[in-house]
Amino acid sequence: MTWLWSNLDEVGELMLVHLALSVPAVILSLVFSIPLGWTAHRYAWSRGVLLSIAALLYAIPSLALFVSLPPLTGFGLRSPMNLVIALTIYGVAVMVRTAADAFDSVSREVRQSATALGYSASGRFWGVELPLAGPVLLSGLRVVIVSTVSLATVGAVIGVPSLGSLFTDGFQRGIQAEIVTGIVATILLALVLDLVAVLLGRLLLPWTRTPSGRRASQERAMETTERVAGAA
Amino acid sequence: MIEFRGVSKQYPDGTVAVEGVDIVIEPHTTTVLVGSSGSGKTTLLRMINRMVDPTGGQVLIDGTDVATVDPVRLRRGIGYVMQNSGLLPHRTVVDNVATVPVLTGVSRKQARARALELLDTVGLERSLADKYPSQLSGGQQQRVGVARGLAVDPNILLMDEPFGAVDPIVRSELQQELLRLQGELGKTVVFVTHDIDEAFLLGDQIVIMQQGGRISQAASPAEILAAPADAFVADFVGAERGKRSLHLTEVDGRTVVVDGDGRPAGVLAP
Ligand SMILES: Nc1ncnc2c1ncn2[C@@H]1O[C@H](COP(=O)(O)OP(=O)(O)OP(=O)(O)O)[C@@H](O)[C@H]1O
Ligand SMILES: [Mg+2]
């Protein structure tokens, strides 16, 4: 505890740095997964290809990815950008399948009904399919948040500062309290971001708050989470 | 007026859903497409708003081939009510009803005000306006579906088994409501059902479909009862089974009408 009090500033700063690494990666993962997931949902032939690529990407050891990216992207090994890109790749790899499932979860009937009402293809996507895919997308996003926040710590090994630096530093200098602080801070950060996602979900997906609406979307989200957990 | 001219539809997988269909639907009348499952009723209905394009023949609305009309614009001008209401689960009742007007550029405020009036029209409490579809009973959802179909005041209203998913009592209520509405609004209604009684109740013209998407007979209910075109129609409308044959008997000096099962159906008006 004394270690924490005398290093509070540094821990706070690392927390912000960690946040600055993970939040962009989480957002980018979502942004890229949506069109990829939609494609996998819409075109049956692309599903196998996209999901296999995602699984392959996820199988690349993280350190190997960190060191092999710089020549491809032009960013330095210790650049935070390098880490954000790597985290985004993993995020997309985790999220694509859920995004495909999310669009699958929108019933055929509702899609046909939207078409009959006179939605254009793009209007239907933004006005009907995307919002209705929301609950399942959210469940996938929560998995991405936790995995990204945790994976970002690995950056410390190649010299990108984050809460992970507390592990490496604490390990090198033999300070137990520093390591424990790093673990607790990482978990806290993940929980806070998860909470933010849930609150945003309640705000943006108000219909899921009605008793029967909640039941329906919870069932769908649960099925998906189980599948994601099973795959991981 | 809606006209089907030699219309056929073969789906890409080879299924022939509709074959050589000719129908003329007069304005301000109700035409009911009736037939067993898979006889091509939905396919036929969806050709009117181009959710399905025919592979042969033409569908015309007031003389214009719908194939020449932009499908999105066409659909926004035609009301469509589906089985299980097809409401958008993420929109409140009032926003569901206001969907198409908003799509066509009416201000949200105006569209909502009109939507509230439409709730009155279909006999729904305005207090339901801000609920989500999942909070409504099946019958209420169906009424919202009808209100939504009427939202742009379309000349044409397409209804695909709109009352198929509700219990018989609610169903009968909704049928009466539709008759009342139709009396007031005089839309050109094309209604799909596989319930022949519903067809007789609602239809000015009844189109009986058989497997393979062919028309067995298209005529008024009375004509179909009086002169079924073939054994299939006779069987389908229940004429053969004596279900619809009524008899007269004398009871205490009055003439009572009894149905095929011997149950009294009414008294004969003098
Ligand atoms: N998209 C499609 N692709 C291939 N075949 C189809 C498609 N839609 C319908 N069919 C087939 O066309 C035939 C007619 O279908 P349709 O949906 O028009 O029947 P229906 O009379 O509305 O039946 P129901 O009473 O069950 O709704 C059926 O054999 C059906 O399997
Ligand atoms: Mg049908």
PDB file of C-alpha atoms and ligand atoms in Angstrom, chain A residues 108 112, chain B residues 9-18 33-46 52 83 160-161 192-194 209-213, ligand 1:
ATOM      1  CA  ARG A 108     -35.929 -12.131 -41.642  1.00  0.00           C
ATOM      2  CA  GLN A 112     -38.680  -7.938 -45.052  1.00  0.00           C
TER       3      GLN A 112
ATOM      4  CA  LYS B   9     -42.765 -16.595 -61.089  1.00  0.00           C
ATOM      5  CA  GLN B  10     -40.072 -19.191 -61.017  1.00  0.00           C
ATOM      6  CA  TYR B  11     -37.630 -18.764 -58.133  1.00  0.00           C
ATOM      7  CA  PRO B  12     -33.909 -19.215 -58.846  1.00  0.00           C
ATOM      8  CA  ASP B  13     -34.000 -22.668 -57.218  1.00  0.00           C
ATOM      9  CA  GLY B  14     -36.509 -23.798 -59.863  1.00  0.00           C
ATOM     10  CA  THR B  15     -39.678 -23.626 -57.762  1.00  0.00           C
ATOM     11  CA  VAL B  16     -42.613 -22.444 -59.841  1.00  0.00           C
ATOM     12  CA  ALA B  17     -44.575 -20.358 -57.339  1.00  0.00           C
ATOM     13  CA  VAL B  18     -47.028 -18.680 -59.709  1.00  0.00           C
ATOM     14  CA  LEU B  33     -56.255 -14.460 -52.315  1.00  0.00           C
ATOM     15  CA  VAL B  34     -57.012 -17.753 -50.654  1.00  0.00           C
ATOM     16  CA  GLY B  35     -55.441 -21.169 -50.970  1.00  0.00           C
ATOM     17  CA  SER B  36     -53.440 -23.725 -49.085  1.00  0.00           C
ATOM     18  CA  SER B  37     -49.867 -23.246 -47.947  1.00  0.00           C
ATOM     19  CA  GLY B  38     -47.379 -22.853 -50.781  1.00  0.00           C
ATOM     20  CA  SER B  39     -49.960 -21.960 -53.434  1.00  0.00           C
ATOM     21  CA  GLY B  40     -48.172 -18.708 -54.256  1.00  0.00           C
ATOM     22  CA  LYS B  41     -50.373 -16.180 -52.424  1.00  0.00           C
ATOM     23  CA  THR B  42     -47.533 -14.261 -50.793  1.00  0.00           C
ATOM     24  CA  THR B  43     -45.519 -14.344 -53.995  1.00  0.00           C
ATOM     25  CA  LEU B  44     -48.448 -12.883 -55.902  1.00  0.00           C
ATOM     26  CA  LEU B  45     -49.045 -10.186 -53.298  1.00  0.00           C
ATOM     27  CA  ARG B  46     -45.392  -9.168 -53.222  1.00  0.00           C
ATOM     28  CA  VAL B  52     -40.824 -10.056 -55.868  1.00  0.00           C
ATOM     29  CA  GLN B  83     -48.520 -11.655 -40.368  1.00  0.00           C
ATOM     30  CA  ASP B 160     -50.570 -10.900 -45.873  1.00  0.00           C
ATOM     31  CA  GLU B 161     -52.400 -13.077 -43.355  1.00  0.00           C
ATOM     32  CA  VAL B 192     -54.121 -13.047 -48.258  1.00  0.00           C
ATOM     33  CA  THR B 193     -55.496 -15.784 -46.062  1.00  0.00           C
ATOM     34  CA  HIS B 194     -55.875 -19.531 -46.029  1.00  0.00           C
ATOM     35  CA  MET B 209     -55.252 -20.536 -55.671  1.00  0.00           C
ATOM     36  CA  GLN B 210     -54.143 -24.122 -55.993  1.00  0.00           C
ATOM     37  CA  GLN B 211     -50.733 -25.771 -55.747  1.00  0.00           C
ATOM     38  CA  GLY B 212     -48.345 -24.689 -58.466  1.00  0.00           C
ATOM     39  CA  GLY B 213     -49.630 -21.113 -58.267  1.00  0.00           C
TER      40      GLY B 213
HETATM   41  N1  LIG C   1     -37.503 -16.919 -51.990  1.00  0.00           N
HETATM   42  C1  LIG C   1     -37.929 -18.120 -52.426  1.00  0.00           C
HETATM   43  N2  LIG C   1     -37.079 -18.968 -53.026  1.00  0.00           N
HETATM   44  C2  LIG C   1     -37.502 -20.170 -53.465  1.00  0.00           C
HETATM   45  N3  LIG C   1     -38.759 -20.619 -53.353  1.00  0.00           N
HETATM   46  C3  LIG C   1     -39.650 -19.820 -52.758  1.00  0.00           C
HETATM   47  C4  LIG C   1     -39.295 -18.537 -52.260  1.00  0.00           C
HETATM   48  N4  LIG C   1     -40.383 -17.958 -51.710  1.00  0.00           N
HETATM   49  C5  LIG C   1     -41.371 -18.854 -51.870  1.00  0.00           C
HETATM   50  N5  LIG C   1     -40.949 -19.976 -52.496  1.00  0.00           N
HETATM   51  C6  LIG C   1     -41.753 -21.150 -52.869  1.00  0.00           C
HETATM   52  O1  LIG C   1     -42.792 -20.730 -53.722  1.00  0.00           O
HETATM   53  C7  LIG C   1     -44.012 -21.377 -53.410  1.00  0.00           C
HETATM   54  C8  LIG C   1     -45.070 -20.350 -53.093  1.00  0.00           C
HETATM   55  O2  LIG C   1     -44.691 -19.665 -51.910  1.00  0.00           O
HETATM   56  P1  LIG C   1     -45.575 -18.531 -51.243  1.00  0.00           P
HETATM   57  O3  LIG C   1     -44.837 -18.016 -50.080  1.00  0.00           O
HETATM   58  O4  LIG C   1     -45.983 -17.558 -52.284  1.00  0.00           O
HETATM   59  O5  LIG C   1     -46.834 -19.378 -50.780  1.00  0.00           O
HETATM   60  P2  LIG C   1     -48.078 -18.949 -49.891  1.00  0.00           P
HETATM   61  O6  LIG C   1     -49.306 -19.300 -50.670  1.00  0.00           O
HETATM   62  O7  LIG C   1     -47.939 -17.557 -49.428  1.00  0.00           O
HETATM   63  O8  LIG C   1     -47.955 -19.964 -48.676  1.00  0.00           O
HETATM   64  P3  LIG C   1     -48.308 -19.750 -47.127  1.00  0.00           P
HETATM   65  O9  LIG C   1     -49.785 -19.879 -46.990  1.00  0.00           O
HETATM   66  O10 LIG C   1     -47.594 -20.880 -46.463  1.00  0.00           O
HETATM   67  O11 LIG C   1     -47.787 -18.411 -46.723  1.00  0.00           O
HETATM   68  C9  LIG C   1     -43.689 -22.316 -52.276  1.00  0.00           C
HETATM   69  O12 LIG C   1     -43.463 -23.588 -52.822  1.00  0.00           O
HETATM   70  C10 LIG C   1     -42.440 -21.770 -51.680  1.00  0.00           C
HETATM   71  O13 LIG C   1     -41.658 -22.797 -51.126  1.00  0.00           O
END
